[in-house]
Amino acid sequence: DAGVTQSPTHLIKTRGQHVTLRCSPISGHKSVSWYQQVLGQGPQFIFQYYEKEERGRGNFPDRFSARQFPNYSSELNVNALLLGDSALYLCASNLGGSYGYTFGSGTRLTVV
Amino acid sequence: GDSVTQMEGPVTLSEEAFLTINCTYTATGYPSLFWYVQYPGEGLQLLLKATKADDKGSNKGFEATYRKETTSFHLEKGSVQVSDSAVYFCALILNAGNMLTFGGGTRLMVKP
């Protein structure tokens, strides 16, 4: 069975640009969460979506947005990129509730 | 707010040495506790978990006991291997919560 898949694995963007990151959850998982992991730090919660509705949002600016599609896949969008947005972006899925989060391998975003 | 504090690394050990990585937490509610491991260039893998006080999580020779009285969840392994070299993250989630709160991570380096 496929795990959580994220694309692309790496990308480089210029300050001010926009980026879209994609995540496909494990089959049957209806919840998708996004985390930002800056180098040398622990992951920070950005969003959670369950059944296409936003269920939680972390302390991130409005430049960050996300959505979940009917097939439960998800996109994370970041507008007006800053150098400080350079990080590993992790997607995690679970059936719902508080347990059993499975993480993808992440998308490494570098903003130059 | 909720927080997780881990001992700072790197922790450098010789193969077959005993490992302890300290983790303490503060939480507004009653959390479940987790240890995740991150190998170079990869996402997070769930190592073990405990959902209530005095529970012991274990996996691959690693153990951690949920100590409510000391708000701790220390990770231990009796004999580390070179392949255990990675970054270890302690995390919590509140029951009925929707976000994992991570510590800053502890890098473990095991030398042959």
mmCIF file of C-alpha atoms in Angstrom:
data_model
loop_
_atom_site.group_PDB
_atom_site.id
_atom_site.type_symbol
_atom_site.label_atom_id
_atom_site.label_comp_id
_atom_site.label_asym_id
_atom_site.label_seq_id
_atom_site.Cartn_x
_atom_site.Cartn_y
_atom_site.Cartn_z
ATOM 1 C CA ASP A 1 0.000 0.000 0.000
ATOM 2 C CA ALA A 2 1.210 3.476 -0.844
ATOM 3 C CA GLY A 3 1.995 5.733 2.055
ATOM 4 C CA VAL A 4 1.483 9.468 2.150
ATOM 5 C CA THR A 5 2.900 10.896 -1.063
ATOM 6 C CA GLN A 6 4.024 14.469 -1.538
ATOM 7 C CA SER A 7 5.069 16.370 -4.618
ATOM 8 C CA PRO A 8 7.356 17.828 -5.637
ATOM 9 C CA THR A 9 10.187 16.532 -3.459
ATOM 10 C CA HIS A 10 12.294 19.646 -3.936
ATOM 11 C CA LEU A 11 11.773 23.049 -5.465
ATOM 12 C CA ILE A 12 13.446 26.422 -5.574
ATOM 13 C CA LYS A 13 11.438 29.633 -5.758
ATOM 14 C CA THR A 14 12.250 33.330 -5.810
ATOM 15 C CA ARG A 15 11.051 35.782 -3.185
ATOM 16 C CA GLY A 16 7.590 37.100 -3.980
ATOM 17 C CA GLN A 17 6.566 34.056 -5.999
ATOM 18 C CA HIS A 18 3.753 31.666 -5.237
ATOM 19 C CA VAL A 19 4.067 27.924 -4.604
ATOM 20 C CA THR A 20 1.672 24.984 -4.478
ATOM 21 C CA LEU A 21 2.556 21.779 -2.678
ATOM 22 C CA ARG A 22 0.549 18.592 -3.054
ATOM 23 C CA CYS A 23 -0.247 15.675 -0.813
ATOM 24 C CA SER A 24 -2.052 12.378 -1.339
ATOM 25 C CA PRO A 25 -3.085 10.635 1.884
ATOM 26 C CA ILE A 26 -3.101 6.948 2.600
ATOM 27 C CA SER A 27 -6.121 5.290 1.015
ATOM 28 C CA GLY A 28 -9.069 5.552 3.394
ATOM 29 C CA HIS A 29 -7.614 8.416 5.404
ATOM 30 C CA LYS A 30 -9.939 11.405 5.440
ATOM 31 C CA SER A 31 -7.776 13.813 7.423
ATOM 32 C CA VAL A 32 -4.741 15.671 6.106
ATOM 33 C CA SER A 33 -2.485 17.955 8.124
ATOM 34 C CA TRP A 34 0.374 20.210 7.052
ATOM 35 C CA TYR A 35 3.503 21.024 9.060
ATOM 36 C CA GLN A 36 6.461 23.301 8.441
ATOM 37 C CA GLN A 37 9.870 22.140 9.620
ATOM 38 C CA VAL A 38 12.587 24.764 9.549
ATOM 39 C CA LEU A 39 16.100 23.324 9.520
ATOM 40 C CA GLY A 40 17.201 22.288 12.979
ATOM 41 C CA GLN A 41 13.746 22.679 14.544
ATOM 42 C CA GLY A 42 10.706 20.563 15.241
ATOM 43 C CA PRO A 43 7.709 20.628 12.890
ATOM 44 C CA GLN A 44 5.130 23.377 13.401
ATOM 45 C CA PHE A 45 1.434 22.809 12.705
ATOM 46 C CA ILE A 46 -0.008 24.806 9.798
ATOM 47 C CA PHE A 47 -3.423 23.306 8.923
ATOM 48 C CA GLN A 48 -5.662 20.320 9.367
ATOM 49 C CA TYR A 49 -8.444 19.349 6.971
ATOM 50 C CA TYR A 50 -11.035 16.684 7.545
ATOM 51 C CA GLU A 51 -13.709 15.793 5.022
ATOM 52 C CA LYS A 52 -12.755 18.878 3.006
ATOM 53 C CA GLU A 53 -13.307 21.268 5.896
ATOM 54 C CA GLU A 54 -10.627 23.174 7.776
ATOM 55 C CA ARG A 55 -10.514 21.832 11.325
ATOM 56 C CA GLY A 56 -7.482 23.662 12.635
ATOM 57 C CA ARG A 57 -5.024 26.388 11.782
ATOM 58 C CA GLY A 58 -1.669 27.156 13.345
ATOM 59 C CA ASN A 59 -0.020 30.506 13.875
ATOM 60 C CA PHE A 60 0.842 31.245 10.266
ATOM 61 C CA PRO A 61 0.063 34.352 8.189
ATOM 62 C CA ASP A 62 -2.737 34.549 5.664
ATOM 63 C CA ARG A 63 -0.194 33.998 2.893
ATOM 64 C CA PHE A 64 -0.601 30.334 3.746
ATOM 65 C CA SER A 65 -3.753 28.608 2.582
ATOM 66 C CA ALA A 66 -4.836 25.065 1.873
ATOM 67 C CA ARG A 67 -7.701 23.007 0.597
ATOM 68 C CA GLN A 68 -8.776 19.382 0.459
ATOM 69 C CA PHE A 69 -10.364 17.761 -2.557
ATOM 70 C CA PRO A 70 -13.192 15.183 -2.757
ATOM 71 C CA ASN A 71 -10.594 12.398 -3.070
ATOM 72 C CA TYR A 72 -9.044 13.681 0.210
ATOM 73 C CA SER A 73 -5.842 14.864 -1.439
ATOM 74 C CA SER A 74 -4.710 18.312 -0.416
ATOM 75 C CA GLU A 75 -2.811 21.366 -1.602
ATOM 76 C CA LEU A 76 -0.874 23.865 0.443
ATOM 77 C CA ASN A 77 -0.447 27.275 -1.150
ATOM 78 C CA VAL A 78 1.971 29.952 -0.079
ATOM 79 C CA ASN A 79 1.829 33.429 -1.627
ATOM 80 C CA ALA A 80 4.421 36.202 -1.669
ATOM 81 C CA LEU A 81 7.233 33.881 -0.611
ATOM 82 C CA LEU A 82 9.778 35.112 1.903
ATOM 83 C CA LEU A 83 13.272 33.781 2.569
ATOM 84 C CA GLY A 84 11.974 32.576 5.926
ATOM 85 C CA ASP A 85 9.519 30.248 4.200
ATOM 86 C CA SER A 86 12.418 27.987 3.257
ATOM 87 C CA ALA A 87 11.703 24.732 5.058
ATOM 88 C CA LEU A 88 10.650 21.119 4.756
ATOM 89 C CA TYR A 89 6.867 20.965 4.399
ATOM 90 C CA LEU A 90 5.390 17.768 5.762
ATOM 91 C CA CYS A 91 1.978 16.313 5.118
ATOM 92 C CA ALA A 92 0.389 13.796 7.468
ATOM 93 C CA SER A 93 -2.809 11.780 7.166
ATOM 94 C CA ASN A 94 -4.980 9.738 9.475
ATOM 95 C CA LEU A 95 -8.454 8.308 9.649
ATOM 96 C CA GLY A 96 -9.576 11.126 11.908
ATOM 97 C CA GLY A 97 -9.356 11.757 15.609
ATOM 98 C CA SER A 98 -6.096 12.219 17.460
ATOM 99 C CA TYR A 99 -4.116 9.100 16.631
ATOM 100 C CA GLY A 100 -2.193 7.315 13.977
ATOM 101 C CA TYR A 101 -0.704 10.141 11.940
ATOM 102 C CA THR A 102 1.452 8.932 9.059
ATOM 103 C CA PHE A 103 3.839 11.446 7.552
ATOM 104 C CA GLY A 104 5.059 11.795 4.001
ATOM 105 C CA SER A 105 8.699 12.412 3.108
ATOM 106 C CA GLY A 106 8.072 16.104 2.646
ATOM 107 C CA THR A 107 8.720 18.833 0.101
ATOM 108 C CA ARG A 108 11.949 20.764 0.545
ATOM 109 C CA LEU A 109 11.238 24.397 -0.418
ATOM 110 C CA THR A 110 14.114 26.802 -0.889
ATOM 111 C CA VAL A 111 13.333 30.481 -1.389
ATOM 112 C CA VAL A 112 16.153 32.563 -2.894
ATOM 113 C CA GLY B 1 -0.056 26.780 25.687
ATOM 114 C CA ASP B 2 1.091 23.214 25.178
ATOM 115 C CA SER B 3 4.808 22.605 24.786
ATOM 116 C CA VAL B 4 7.410 19.855 24.617
ATOM 117 C CA THR B 5 11.005 20.216 25.776
ATOM 118 C CA GLN B 6 13.739 17.805 24.771
ATOM 119 C CA MET B 7 17.359 17.576 25.784
ATOM 120 C CA GLU B 8 19.580 19.342 23.307
ATOM 121 C CA GLY B 9 21.872 17.320 21.132
ATOM 122 C CA PRO B 10 23.815 16.048 19.555
ATOM 123 C CA VAL B 11 24.035 12.943 21.664
ATOM 124 C CA THR B 12 27.074 10.926 20.633
ATOM 125 C CA LEU B 13 27.358 7.311 21.764
ATOM 126 C CA SER B 14 29.397 4.266 20.932
ATOM 127 C CA GLU B 15 27.650 1.223 19.510
ATOM 128 C CA GLU B 16 25.964 -0.930 22.191
ATOM 129 C CA ALA B 17 25.812 1.960 24.676
ATOM 130 C CA PHE B 18 22.661 2.765 26.653
ATOM 131 C CA LEU B 19 20.542 5.619 25.352
ATOM 132 C CA THR B 20 18.341 8.075 27.204
ATOM 133 C CA ILE B 21 16.760 11.111 25.567
ATOM 134 C CA ASN B 22 14.807 13.242 28.002
ATOM 135 C CA CYS B 23 11.412 14.710 27.156
ATOM 136 C CA THR B 24 9.107 16.745 29.356
ATOM 137 C CA TYR B 25 5.832 18.390 28.468
ATOM 138 C CA THR B 26 3.248 20.904 29.549
ATOM 139 C CA ALA B 27 -0.331 20.488 28.416
ATOM 140 C CA THR B 28 -3.627 22.176 29.125
ATOM 141 C CA GLY B 29 -5.464 18.891 28.839
ATOM 142 C CA TYR B 30 -4.751 15.187 28.912
ATOM 143 C CA PRO B 31 -2.352 14.337 26.082
ATOM 144 C CA SER B 32 -1.197 11.308 24.202
ATOM 145 C CA LEU B 33 2.571 11.170 23.783
ATOM 146 C CA PHE B 34 4.725 10.093 20.864
ATOM 147 C CA TRP B 35 8.292 9.627 19.745
ATOM 148 C CA TYR B 36 9.009 10.146 16.057
ATOM 149 C CA VAL B 37 12.311 9.466 14.278
ATOM 150 C CA GLN B 38 13.646 11.306 11.232
ATOM 151 C CA TYR B 39 16.448 9.833 9.159
ATOM 152 C CA PRO B 40 18.492 12.132 6.919
ATOM 153 C CA GLY B 41 16.487 13.441 3.989
ATOM 154 C CA GLU B 42 13.297 11.740 5.066
ATOM 155 C CA GLY B 43 9.997 12.537 6.744
ATOM 156 C CA LEU B 44 8.917 11.495 10.210
ATOM 157 C CA GLN B 45 8.305 7.910 11.237
ATOM 158 C CA LEU B 46 6.283 7.045 14.317
ATOM 159 C CA LEU B 47 8.553 5.143 16.693
ATOM 160 C CA LEU B 48 6.246 4.571 19.657
ATOM 161 C CA LYS B 49 3.317 6.054 21.523
ATOM 162 C CA ALA B 50 1.498 6.031 24.860
ATOM 163 C CA THR B 51 -2.034 7.245 25.364
ATOM 164 C CA LYS B 52 -2.466 7.285 29.147
ATOM 165 C CA ALA B 53 -0.490 7.579 32.349
ATOM 166 C CA ASP B 54 1.857 4.663 33.156
ATOM 167 C CA ASP B 55 1.533 3.250 29.639
ATOM 168 C CA LYS B 56 4.809 2.040 28.161
ATOM 169 C CA GLY B 57 5.313 2.399 24.432
ATOM 170 C CA SER B 58 7.902 0.170 22.802
ATOM 171 C CA ASN B 59 9.225 -0.586 19.334
ATOM 172 C CA LYS B 60 12.512 -1.818 17.825
ATOM 173 C CA GLY B 61 14.145 -1.987 21.268
ATOM 174 C CA PHE B 62 13.147 1.569 22.172
ATOM 175 C CA GLU B 63 10.898 2.221 25.181
ATOM 176 C CA ALA B 64 9.247 5.221 26.819
ATOM 177 C CA THR B 65 6.902 5.381 29.824
ATOM 178 C CA TYR B 66 4.199 8.039 30.223
ATOM 179 C CA ARG B 67 4.874 9.603 33.625
ATOM 180 C CA LYS B 68 2.059 11.972 34.534
ATOM 181 C CA GLU B 69 3.517 12.875 37.929
ATOM 182 C CA THR B 70 6.717 14.174 36.352
ATOM 183 C CA THR B 71 5.140 15.133 32.988
ATOM 184 C CA SER B 72 7.835 13.153 31.224
ATOM 185 C CA PHE B 73 8.207 10.636 28.411
ATOM 186 C CA HIS B 74 11.908 9.772 28.247
ATOM 187 C CA LEU B 75 13.133 7.589 25.389
ATOM 188 C CA GLU B 76 15.464 4.689 26.238
ATOM 189 C CA LYS B 77 17.264 1.895 24.427
ATOM 190 C CA GLY B 78 19.511 -0.639 26.031
ATOM 191 C CA SER B 79 22.009 -1.062 23.193
ATOM 192 C CA VAL B 80 22.156 1.394 20.300
ATOM 193 C CA GLN B 81 23.338 0.584 16.812
ATOM 194 C CA VAL B 82 24.933 2.744 14.138
ATOM 195 C CA SER B 83 21.648 2.482 12.221
ATOM 196 C CA ASP B 84 19.873 4.294 15.075
ATOM 197 C CA SER B 85 21.656 7.514 14.113
ATOM 198 C CA ALA B 86 18.860 9.984 13.380
ATOM 199 C CA VAL B 87 16.931 12.898 14.860
ATOM 200 C CA TYR B 88 14.334 11.992 17.477
ATOM 201 C CA PHE B 89 11.271 14.116 18.188
ATOM 202 C CA CYS B 90 9.010 13.939 21.198
ATOM 203 C CA ALA B 91 5.441 15.098 20.548
ATOM 204 C CA LEU B 92 2.050 15.355 22.162
ATOM 205 C CA ILE B 93 -1.532 15.670 21.036
ATOM 206 C CA LEU B 94 -4.471 16.458 23.280
ATOM 207 C CA ASN B 95 -7.320 13.985 23.355
ATOM 208 C CA ALA B 96 -9.838 15.205 20.781
ATOM 209 C CA GLY B 97 -7.140 17.593 19.570
ATOM 210 C CA ASN B 98 -6.087 18.025 15.992
ATOM 211 C CA MET B 99 -2.478 19.114 16.075
ATOM 212 C CA LEU B 100 0.765 17.517 17.146
ATOM 213 C CA THR B 101 3.071 19.698 19.234
ATOM 214 C CA PHE B 102 6.712 18.741 18.742
ATOM 215 C CA GLY B 103 9.860 19.284 20.700
ATOM 216 C CA GLY B 104 12.913 20.709 19.005
ATOM 217 C CA GLY B 105 14.436 17.318 18.249
ATOM 218 C CA THR B 106 17.547 15.541 19.510
ATOM 219 C CA ARG B 107 20.187 14.335 17.088
ATOM 220 C CA LEU B 108 21.686 10.959 17.975
ATOM 221 C CA MET B 109 25.012 9.924 16.490
ATOM 222 C CA VAL B 110 26.194 6.370 17.096
ATOM 223 C CA LYS B 111 29.815 5.548 16.318
ATOM 224 C CA PRO B 112 31.061 2.032 15.530
#
